[in-house]
Amino acid sequence: MKMQGNTILVTGGNSGIGHALAVALHEAGNHVIIAGRRADALKDIVAAHPGMASYVLDVADPAAITAFATTVVREHPNLNVLINNAGIMKPEMLNNEPVDVSAAEETIAVNLLGPIRLTAALLPHLRKQAASTIINVTSGLAFVPLAITPTYSATKAALHSYTQSLRFQLRETSVRVLELAPPQVATELMAGQSMNPNSMPLADFVSESMALLAAGNDEILVERVKVLRNAEATGTHDKIFNFINNPH
């Protein structure tokens, strides 16, 4: 992917990895559009980075996605990069009786149906561009799940699979499909995660990811996530699963 001169939409661009990526891409010379649920946070980011644009969007709402896609294409006809980054991560206690599936349903709506619906809504426009890119943000937990967040891990595994199929189906079009799979990064995706000494510093993650984006690989994998991504291939899946789910 070229690293400047794009018009880039980042969902979940008001916090965490999405915010940091949006700022880095803006500073690299792109027109960046951020979308998220919190209007106040979006407004503050745009004010701090003149030239950015923002929209309030709940990716769990199918009607909102349809309306948003129409608006963003009309107002930003040069849109050529979609980064499906919005996501939530919630613990689930499957031993409780009765099992509460509300967190699972919300996670599926945001993490899986959200990017599928938004991709479908914007794909006709993206296919008309001379060169466009879809980047789906998954997780190292797509490959080795964290048992306390079963649906989060499952949605990221599903999005990884969807991304592979999307890439194959679009292989003869102008649309490139990439996957960005972060390790545990110092954000507040989960409460306290930003203070966890095992979390990769956000600035380091973004810097390494930007360099990998410029390199042109289909999968953007910082070094720290490769132990998870390659666990099955290296025969270490069970060992790593037990390690991350039974921390010492």
PDB file of C-alpha atoms in Angstrom:
ATOM      1  CA  MET A   1       0.000   0.000   0.000  1.00  0.00           C
ATOM      2  CA  LYS A   2       1.292   3.482  -0.787  1.00  0.00           C
ATOM      3  CA  MET A   3       1.813   5.433   2.415  1.00  0.00           C
ATOM      4  CA  GLN A   4       0.673   8.909   1.393  1.00  0.00           C
ATOM      5  CA  GLY A   5      -1.960  10.578  -0.744  1.00  0.00           C
ATOM      6  CA  ASN A   6      -4.744   8.215   0.320  1.00  0.00           C
ATOM      7  CA  THR A   7      -8.176   8.974   1.715  1.00  0.00           C
ATOM      8  CA  ILE A   8      -8.435   6.581   4.657  1.00  0.00           C
ATOM      9  CA  LEU A   9     -11.403   5.636   6.835  1.00  0.00           C
ATOM     10  CA  VAL A  10     -10.547   4.233  10.277  1.00  0.00           C
ATOM     11  CA  THR A  11     -13.378   2.812  12.370  1.00  0.00           C
ATOM     12  CA  GLY A  12     -12.851   2.947  16.107  1.00  0.00           C
ATOM     13  CA  GLY A  13     -10.559   5.873  15.388  1.00  0.00           C
ATOM     14  CA  ASN A  14     -11.369   7.698  18.615  1.00  0.00           C
ATOM     15  CA  SER A  15      -9.230   5.560  20.944  1.00  0.00           C
ATOM     16  CA  GLY A  16      -6.511   2.955  21.234  1.00  0.00           C
ATOM     17  CA  ILE A  17      -4.899   1.445  18.161  1.00  0.00           C
ATOM     18  CA  GLY A  18      -7.403   3.117  15.831  1.00  0.00           C
ATOM     19  CA  HIS A  19      -6.614   6.581  17.153  1.00  0.00           C
ATOM     20  CA  ALA A  20      -2.845   6.018  17.059  1.00  0.00           C
ATOM     21  CA  LEU A  21      -2.960   4.615  13.521  1.00  0.00           C
ATOM     22  CA  ALA A  22      -5.162   7.472  12.346  1.00  0.00           C
ATOM     23  CA  VAL A  23      -2.721  10.052  13.692  1.00  0.00           C
ATOM     24  CA  ALA A  24       0.283   8.264  12.171  1.00  0.00           C
ATOM     25  CA  LEU A  25      -1.413   7.996   8.774  1.00  0.00           C
ATOM     26  CA  HIS A  26      -2.495  11.635   8.949  1.00  0.00           C
ATOM     27  CA  GLU A  27       1.048  12.733   9.726  1.00  0.00           C
ATOM     28  CA  ALA A  28       2.336  10.599   6.840  1.00  0.00           C
ATOM     29  CA  GLY A  29       0.373  12.709   4.368  1.00  0.00           C
ATOM     30  CA  ASN A  30      -3.037  11.094   4.042  1.00  0.00           C
ATOM     31  CA  HIS A  31      -6.557  12.465   4.400  1.00  0.00           C
ATOM     32  CA  VAL A  32      -7.867  10.522   7.376  1.00  0.00           C
ATOM     33  CA  ILE A  33     -11.507  10.044   8.365  1.00  0.00           C
ATOM     34  CA  ILE A  34     -12.209   8.612  11.815  1.00  0.00           C
ATOM     35  CA  ALA A  35     -15.469   7.027  12.890  1.00  0.00           C
ATOM     36  CA  GLY A  36     -16.565   6.008  16.359  1.00  0.00           C
ATOM     37  CA  ARG A  37     -19.343   6.078  18.900  1.00  0.00           C
ATOM     38  CA  ARG A  38     -18.241   9.056  21.030  1.00  0.00           C
ATOM     39  CA  ALA A  39     -18.807  12.424  19.392  1.00  0.00           C
ATOM     40  CA  ASP A  40     -16.823  14.320  22.044  1.00  0.00           C
ATOM     41  CA  ALA A  41     -13.691  12.218  21.563  1.00  0.00           C
ATOM     42  CA  LEU A  42     -13.942  12.491  17.780  1.00  0.00           C
ATOM     43  CA  LYS A  43     -14.316  16.262  17.989  1.00  0.00           C
ATOM     44  CA  ASP A  44     -11.225  16.594  20.195  1.00  0.00           C
ATOM     45  CA  ILE A  45      -9.088  14.469  17.863  1.00  0.00           C
ATOM     46  CA  VAL A  46     -10.105  16.408  14.762  1.00  0.00           C
ATOM     47  CA  ALA A  47      -9.426  19.697  16.564  1.00  0.00           C
ATOM     48  CA  ALA A  48      -5.932  18.473  17.470  1.00  0.00           C
ATOM     49  CA  HIS A  49      -5.209  17.324  13.913  1.00  0.00           C
ATOM     50  CA  PRO A  50      -6.508  19.849  11.360  1.00  0.00           C
ATOM     51  CA  GLY A  51      -7.500  18.205   8.103  1.00  0.00           C
ATOM     52  CA  MET A  52      -8.981  15.097   9.654  1.00  0.00           C
ATOM     53  CA  ALA A  53     -12.707  14.428   9.361  1.00  0.00           C
ATOM     54  CA  SER A  54     -14.955  12.495  11.729  1.00  0.00           C
ATOM     55  CA  TYR A  55     -18.341  10.800  11.853  1.00  0.00           C
ATOM     56  CA  VAL A  56     -20.318   9.227  14.646  1.00  0.00           C
ATOM     57  CA  LEU A  57     -20.920   5.583  13.781  1.00  0.00           C
ATOM     58  CA  ASP A  58     -22.094   2.532  15.720  1.00  0.00           C
ATOM     59  CA  VAL A  59     -20.863  -0.411  13.652  1.00  0.00           C
ATOM     60  CA  ALA A  60     -23.299  -2.696  15.469  1.00  0.00           C
ATOM     61  CA  ASP A  61     -26.207  -0.875  13.796  1.00  0.00           C
ATOM     62  CA  PRO A  62     -26.871  -2.143  10.239  1.00  0.00           C
ATOM     63  CA  ALA A  63     -29.040   0.839   9.285  1.00  0.00           C
ATOM     64  CA  ALA A  64     -26.403   3.270  10.551  1.00  0.00           C
ATOM     65  CA  ILE A  65     -23.754   1.546   8.427  1.00  0.00           C
ATOM     66  CA  THR A  66     -25.872   1.838   5.279  1.00  0.00           C
ATOM     67  CA  ALA A  67     -26.557   5.528   5.852  1.00  0.00           C
ATOM     68  CA  PHE A  68     -22.954   6.238   6.804  1.00  0.00           C
ATOM     69  CA  ALA A  69     -21.558   4.527   3.700  1.00  0.00           C
ATOM     70  CA  THR A  70     -23.755   6.660   1.457  1.00  0.00           C
ATOM     71  CA  THR A  71     -22.705   9.848   3.233  1.00  0.00           C
ATOM     72  CA  VAL A  72     -18.977   9.162   3.433  1.00  0.00           C
ATOM     73  CA  VAL A  73     -18.740   8.213  -0.252  1.00  0.00           C
ATOM     74  CA  ARG A  74     -20.653  11.330  -1.249  1.00  0.00           C
ATOM     75  CA  GLU A  75     -18.562  13.642   0.930  1.00  0.00           C
ATOM     76  CA  HIS A  76     -15.228  11.894   0.339  1.00  0.00           C
ATOM     77  CA  PRO A  77     -15.321  10.556  -3.229  1.00  0.00           C
ATOM     78  CA  ASN A  78     -11.578   9.783  -3.177  1.00  0.00           C
ATOM     79  CA  LEU A  79     -11.966   7.292  -0.325  1.00  0.00           C
ATOM     80  CA  ASN A  80      -9.662   4.383  -1.194  1.00  0.00           C
ATOM     81  CA  VAL A  81      -8.644   2.772   2.101  1.00  0.00           C
ATOM     82  CA  LEU A  82     -10.916   1.175   4.703  1.00  0.00           C
ATOM     83  CA  ILE A  83      -9.468   0.102   8.052  1.00  0.00           C
ATOM     84  CA  ASN A  84     -11.963  -2.049   9.955  1.00  0.00           C
ATOM     85  CA  ASN A  85     -10.576  -1.471  13.431  1.00  0.00           C
ATOM     86  CA  ALA A  86     -13.594  -0.943  15.730  1.00  0.00           C
ATOM     87  CA  GLY A  87     -13.863  -3.685  18.301  1.00  0.00           C
ATOM     88  CA  ILE A  88     -14.769  -4.570  21.872  1.00  0.00           C
ATOM     89  CA  MET A  89     -13.317  -7.146  24.254  1.00  0.00           C
ATOM     90  CA  LYS A  90     -15.350  -8.363  27.212  1.00  0.00           C
ATOM     91  CA  PRO A  91     -14.795 -11.186  29.703  1.00  0.00           C
ATOM     92  CA  GLU A  92     -17.444 -13.900  29.778  1.00  0.00           C
ATOM     93  CA  MET A  93     -18.112 -16.340  32.607  1.00  0.00           C
ATOM     94  CA  LEU A  94     -19.379 -19.502  30.938  1.00  0.00           C
ATOM     95  CA  ASN A  95     -19.661 -21.408  34.222  1.00  0.00           C
ATOM     96  CA  ASN A  96     -22.407 -19.116  35.500  1.00  0.00           C
ATOM     97  CA  GLU A  97     -25.991 -20.335  35.538  1.00  0.00           C
ATOM     98  CA  PRO A  98     -27.727 -19.227  33.482  1.00  0.00           C
ATOM     99  CA  VAL A  99     -25.033 -18.264  30.994  1.00  0.00           C
ATOM    100  CA  ASP A 100     -25.427 -14.624  29.944  1.00  0.00           C
ATOM    101  CA  VAL A 101     -24.917 -14.343  26.186  1.00  0.00           C
ATOM    102  CA  SER A 102     -25.460 -10.595  25.917  1.00  0.00           C
ATOM    103  CA  ALA A 103     -21.717  -9.845  25.831  1.00  0.00           C
ATOM    104  CA  ALA A 104     -21.221 -12.520  23.179  1.00  0.00           C
ATOM    105  CA  GLU A 105     -24.001 -11.104  21.010  1.00  0.00           C
ATOM    106  CA  GLU A 106     -22.660  -7.550  21.297  1.00  0.00           C
ATOM    107  CA  THR A 107     -19.125  -8.701  20.517  1.00  0.00           C
ATOM    108  CA  ILE A 108     -20.239 -10.546  17.384  1.00  0.00           C
ATOM    109  CA  ALA A 109     -22.254  -7.533  16.224  1.00  0.00           C
ATOM    110  CA  VAL A 110     -19.322  -5.130  16.629  1.00  0.00           C
ATOM    111  CA  ASN A 111     -16.271  -7.267  15.849  1.00  0.00           C
ATOM    112  CA  LEU A 112     -17.573  -9.482  13.058  1.00  0.00           C
ATOM    113  CA  LEU A 113     -20.840  -8.269  11.576  1.00  0.00           C
ATOM    114  CA  GLY A 114     -19.636  -4.653  11.737  1.00  0.00           C
ATOM    115  CA  PRO A 115     -16.655  -5.090   9.405  1.00  0.00           C
ATOM    116  CA  ILE A 116     -18.552  -7.493   7.147  1.00  0.00           C
ATOM    117  CA  ARG A 117     -21.429  -5.032   6.740  1.00  0.00           C
ATOM    118  CA  LEU A 118     -19.223  -1.979   6.284  1.00  0.00           C
ATOM    119  CA  THR A 119     -17.019  -3.773   3.764  1.00  0.00           C
ATOM    120  CA  ALA A 120     -20.085  -4.830   1.799  1.00  0.00           C
ATOM    121  CA  ALA A 121     -21.471  -1.286   1.859  1.00  0.00           C
ATOM    122  CA  LEU A 122     -18.233   0.340   0.665  1.00  0.00           C
ATOM    123  CA  LEU A 123     -16.939  -2.342  -1.688  1.00  0.00           C
ATOM    124  CA  PRO A 124     -18.775  -1.092  -4.809  1.00  0.00           C
ATOM    125  CA  HIS A 125     -17.096   2.297  -4.329  1.00  0.00           C
ATOM    126  CA  LEU A 126     -13.680   0.840  -3.517  1.00  0.00           C
ATOM    127  CA  ARG A 127     -13.762  -1.348  -6.631  1.00  0.00           C
ATOM    128  CA  LYS A 128     -14.145   1.762  -8.769  1.00  0.00           C
ATOM    129  CA  GLN A 129     -10.877   3.220  -7.465  1.00  0.00           C
ATOM    130  CA  ALA A 130      -7.676   2.698  -9.439  1.00  0.00           C
ATOM    131  CA  ALA A 131      -6.070   1.216  -6.322  1.00  0.00           C
ATOM    132  CA  SER A 132      -7.757   0.632  -2.981  1.00  0.00           C
ATOM    133  CA  THR A 133      -7.117  -1.296   0.221  1.00  0.00           C
ATOM    134  CA  ILE A 134      -9.170  -2.963   2.934  1.00  0.00           C
ATOM    135  CA  ILE A 135      -7.350  -3.618   6.214  1.00  0.00           C
ATOM    136  CA  ASN A 136      -9.091  -5.832   8.743  1.00  0.00           C
ATOM    137  CA  VAL A 137      -7.730  -5.624  12.281  1.00  0.00           C
ATOM    138  CA  THR A 138      -7.815  -9.053  13.901  1.00  0.00           C
ATOM    139  CA  SER A 139      -5.662 -10.174  16.859  1.00  0.00           C
ATOM    140  CA  GLY A 140      -3.010 -12.622  17.906  1.00  0.00           C
ATOM    141  CA  LEU A 141      -5.871 -14.216  19.846  1.00  0.00           C
ATOM    142  CA  ALA A 142      -7.362 -15.290  16.515  1.00  0.00           C
ATOM    143  CA  PHE A 143      -4.706 -18.008  16.562  1.00  0.00           C
ATOM    144  CA  VAL A 144      -4.430 -18.837  20.274  1.00  0.00           C
ATOM    145  CA  PRO A 145      -7.560 -17.847  22.230  1.00  0.00           C
ATOM    146  CA  LEU A 146      -7.736 -16.183  25.608  1.00  0.00           C
ATOM    147  CA  ALA A 147     -10.273 -18.320  27.446  1.00  0.00           C
ATOM    148  CA  ILE A 148     -11.697 -15.482  29.553  1.00  0.00           C
ATOM    149  CA  THR A 149     -12.716 -13.667  26.338  1.00  0.00           C
ATOM    150  CA  PRO A 150     -14.019 -16.561  24.238  1.00  0.00           C
ATOM    151  CA  THR A 151     -16.243 -14.610  21.870  1.00  0.00           C
ATOM    152  CA  TYR A 152     -13.657 -11.888  21.259  1.00  0.00           C
ATOM    153  CA  SER A 153     -11.110 -14.548  20.322  1.00  0.00           C
ATOM    154  CA  ALA A 154     -13.667 -16.356  18.161  1.00  0.00           C
ATOM    155  CA  THR A 155     -14.694 -13.207  16.282  1.00  0.00           C
ATOM    156  CA  LYS A 156     -11.067 -12.420  15.500  1.00  0.00           C
ATOM    157  CA  ALA A 157     -10.525 -15.970  14.238  1.00  0.00           C
ATOM    158  CA  ALA A 158     -13.617 -15.600  12.069  1.00  0.00           C
ATOM    159  CA  LEU A 159     -12.455 -12.228  10.744  1.00  0.00           C
ATOM    160  CA  HIS A 160      -9.074 -13.764   9.882  1.00  0.00           C
ATOM    161  CA  SER A 161     -10.859 -16.447   7.859  1.00  0.00           C
ATOM    162  CA  TYR A 162     -13.186 -13.908   6.229  1.00  0.00           C
ATOM    163  CA  THR A 163     -10.192 -11.763   5.283  1.00  0.00           C
ATOM    164  CA  GLN A 164      -8.502 -14.684   3.542  1.00  0.00           C
ATOM    165  CA  SER A 165     -11.641 -15.411   1.514  1.00  0.00           C
ATOM    166  CA  LEU A 166     -12.204 -11.750   0.691  1.00  0.00           C
ATOM    167  CA  ARG A 167      -8.595 -11.427  -0.506  1.00  0.00           C
ATOM    168  CA  PHE A 168      -9.003 -14.447  -2.761  1.00  0.00           C
ATOM    169  CA  GLN A 169     -12.312 -13.303  -4.233  1.00  0.00           C
ATOM    170  CA  LEU A 170     -10.957  -9.814  -4.955  1.00  0.00           C
ATOM    171  CA  ARG A 171      -7.593 -10.998  -6.281  1.00  0.00           C
ATOM    172  CA  GLU A 172      -8.326  -9.811  -9.837  1.00  0.00           C
ATOM    173  CA  THR A 173      -9.761  -6.428  -8.827  1.00  0.00           C
ATOM    174  CA  SER A 174      -8.141  -3.143  -7.816  1.00  0.00           C
ATOM    175  CA  VAL A 175      -8.841  -3.883  -4.143  1.00  0.00           C
ATOM    176  CA  ARG A 176      -6.046  -5.231  -1.954  1.00  0.00           C
ATOM    177  CA  VAL A 177      -7.044  -6.985   1.277  1.00  0.00           C
ATOM    178  CA  LEU A 178      -4.690  -6.920   4.261  1.00  0.00           C
ATOM    179  CA  GLU A 179      -4.821  -8.209   7.822  1.00  0.00           C
ATOM    180  CA  LEU A 180      -3.330  -6.421  10.810  1.00  0.00           C
ATOM    181  CA  ALA A 181      -3.068  -8.778  13.783  1.00  0.00           C
ATOM    182  CA  PRO A 182      -1.905  -6.989  16.947  1.00  0.00           C
ATOM    183  CA  PRO A 183      -0.486  -8.654  20.041  1.00  0.00           C
ATOM    184  CA  GLN A 184      -1.556  -7.349  23.452  1.00  0.00           C
ATOM    185  CA  VAL A 185      -0.984  -3.603  23.120  1.00  0.00           C
ATOM    186  CA  ALA A 186      -1.024  -0.963  25.851  1.00  0.00           C
ATOM    187  CA  THR A 187      -4.548   0.354  25.300  1.00  0.00           C
ATOM    188  CA  GLU A 188      -7.722   0.199  27.382  1.00  0.00           C
ATOM    189  CA  LEU A 189      -9.397  -2.399  25.165  1.00  0.00           C
ATOM    190  CA  MET A 190      -9.633  -4.285  28.451  1.00  0.00           C
ATOM    191  CA  ALA A 191      -9.531  -2.432  31.763  1.00  0.00           C
ATOM    192  CA  GLY A 192      -5.961  -2.170  33.028  1.00  0.00           C
ATOM    193  CA  GLN A 193      -4.390  -3.399  29.792  1.00  0.00           C
ATOM    194  CA  SER A 194      -2.556  -0.122  29.201  1.00  0.00           C
ATOM    195  CA  MET A 195      -0.724  -0.541  32.519  1.00  0.00           C
ATOM    196  CA  ASN A 196       0.132  -4.215  32.051  1.00  0.00           C
ATOM    197  CA  PRO A 197       3.938  -4.590  31.745  1.00  0.00           C
ATOM    198  CA  ASN A 198       3.363  -7.416  29.228  1.00  0.00           C
ATOM    199  CA  SER A 199       1.526  -5.066  26.832  1.00  0.00           C
ATOM    200  CA  MET A 200       3.471  -3.787  23.837  1.00  0.00           C
ATOM    201  CA  PRO A 201       3.844   0.013  24.003  1.00  0.00           C
ATOM    202  CA  LEU A 202       1.336   1.592  21.631  1.00  0.00           C
ATOM    203  CA  ALA A 203       3.889   3.878  19.980  1.00  0.00           C
ATOM    204  CA  ASP A 204       6.183   0.915  19.265  1.00  0.00           C
ATOM    205  CA  PHE A 205       3.327  -1.098  17.811  1.00  0.00           C
ATOM    206  CA  VAL A 206       2.239   1.690  15.476  1.00  0.00           C
ATOM    207  CA  SER A 207       5.785   2.477  14.356  1.00  0.00           C
ATOM    208  CA  GLU A 208       6.517  -1.159  13.496  1.00  0.00           C
ATOM    209  CA  SER A 209       3.124  -1.601  11.840  1.00  0.00           C
ATOM    210  CA  MET A 210       3.589   1.477   9.644  1.00  0.00           C
ATOM    211  CA  ALA A 211       6.910   0.107   8.420  1.00  0.00           C
ATOM    212  CA  LEU A 212       5.292  -3.252   7.673  1.00  0.00           C
ATOM    213  CA  LEU A 213       2.438  -1.580   5.799  1.00  0.00           C
ATOM    214  CA  ALA A 214       4.976   0.141   3.586  1.00  0.00           C
ATOM    215  CA  ALA A 215       6.703  -3.207   2.951  1.00  0.00           C
ATOM    216  CA  GLY A 216       3.606  -4.533   1.194  1.00  0.00           C
ATOM    217  CA  ASN A 217       2.843  -7.843   2.934  1.00  0.00           C
ATOM    218  CA  ASP A 218      -0.687  -9.249   3.090  1.00  0.00           C
ATOM    219  CA  GLU A 219      -0.365  -9.816   6.840  1.00  0.00           C
ATOM    220  CA  ILE A 220       0.979  -7.042   9.058  1.00  0.00           C
ATOM    221  CA  LEU A 221       2.609  -8.913  11.926  1.00  0.00           C
ATOM    222  CA  VAL A 222       4.876  -7.194  14.415  1.00  0.00           C
ATOM    223  CA  GLU A 223       7.549  -9.476  15.836  1.00  0.00           C
ATOM    224  CA  ARG A 224       5.795  -9.789  19.178  1.00  0.00           C
ATOM    225  CA  VAL A 225       2.666 -11.385  17.687  1.00  0.00           C
ATOM    226  CA  LYS A 226       4.424 -14.020  15.589  1.00  0.00           C
ATOM    227  CA  VAL A 227       4.625 -16.525  18.441  1.00  0.00           C
ATOM    228  CA  LEU A 228       0.811 -16.593  18.432  1.00  0.00           C
ATOM    229  CA  ARG A 229       0.353 -16.402  14.657  1.00  0.00           C
ATOM    230  CA  ASN A 230       2.723 -19.316  14.069  1.00  0.00           C
ATOM    231  CA  ALA A 231       1.733 -21.450  17.064  1.00  0.00           C
ATOM    232  CA  GLU A 232      -0.020 -24.164  15.035  1.00  0.00           C
ATOM    233  CA  ALA A 233       2.765 -24.337  12.449  1.00  0.00           C
ATOM    234  CA  THR A 234       5.482 -24.608  15.086  1.00  0.00           C
ATOM    235  CA  GLY A 235       3.605 -27.162  17.193  1.00  0.00           C
ATOM    236  CA  THR A 236       3.532 -24.845  20.201  1.00  0.00           C
ATOM    237  CA  HIS A 237      -0.187 -24.044  20.289  1.00  0.00           C
ATOM    238  CA  ASP A 238      -1.046 -26.056  23.406  1.00  0.00           C
ATOM    239  CA  LYS A 239       1.992 -24.793  25.297  1.00  0.00           C
ATOM    240  CA  ILE A 240       1.204 -21.163  24.485  1.00  0.00           C
ATOM    241  CA  PHE A 241      -2.513 -21.628  25.198  1.00  0.00           C
ATOM    242  CA  ASN A 242      -1.712 -23.008  28.642  1.00  0.00           C
ATOM    243  CA  PHE A 243       0.794 -20.218  29.288  1.00  0.00           C
ATOM    244  CA  ILE A 244      -1.486 -17.307  28.452  1.00  0.00           C
ATOM    245  CA  ASN A 245      -4.477 -18.842  30.223  1.00  0.00           C
ATOM    246  CA  ASN A 246      -2.580 -19.848  33.367  1.00  0.00           C
ATOM    247  CA  PRO A 247      -0.374 -16.810  33.998  1.00  0.00           C
ATOM    248  CA  HIS A 248       2.188 -17.056  36.798  1.00  0.00           C
TER     249      HIS A 248
END
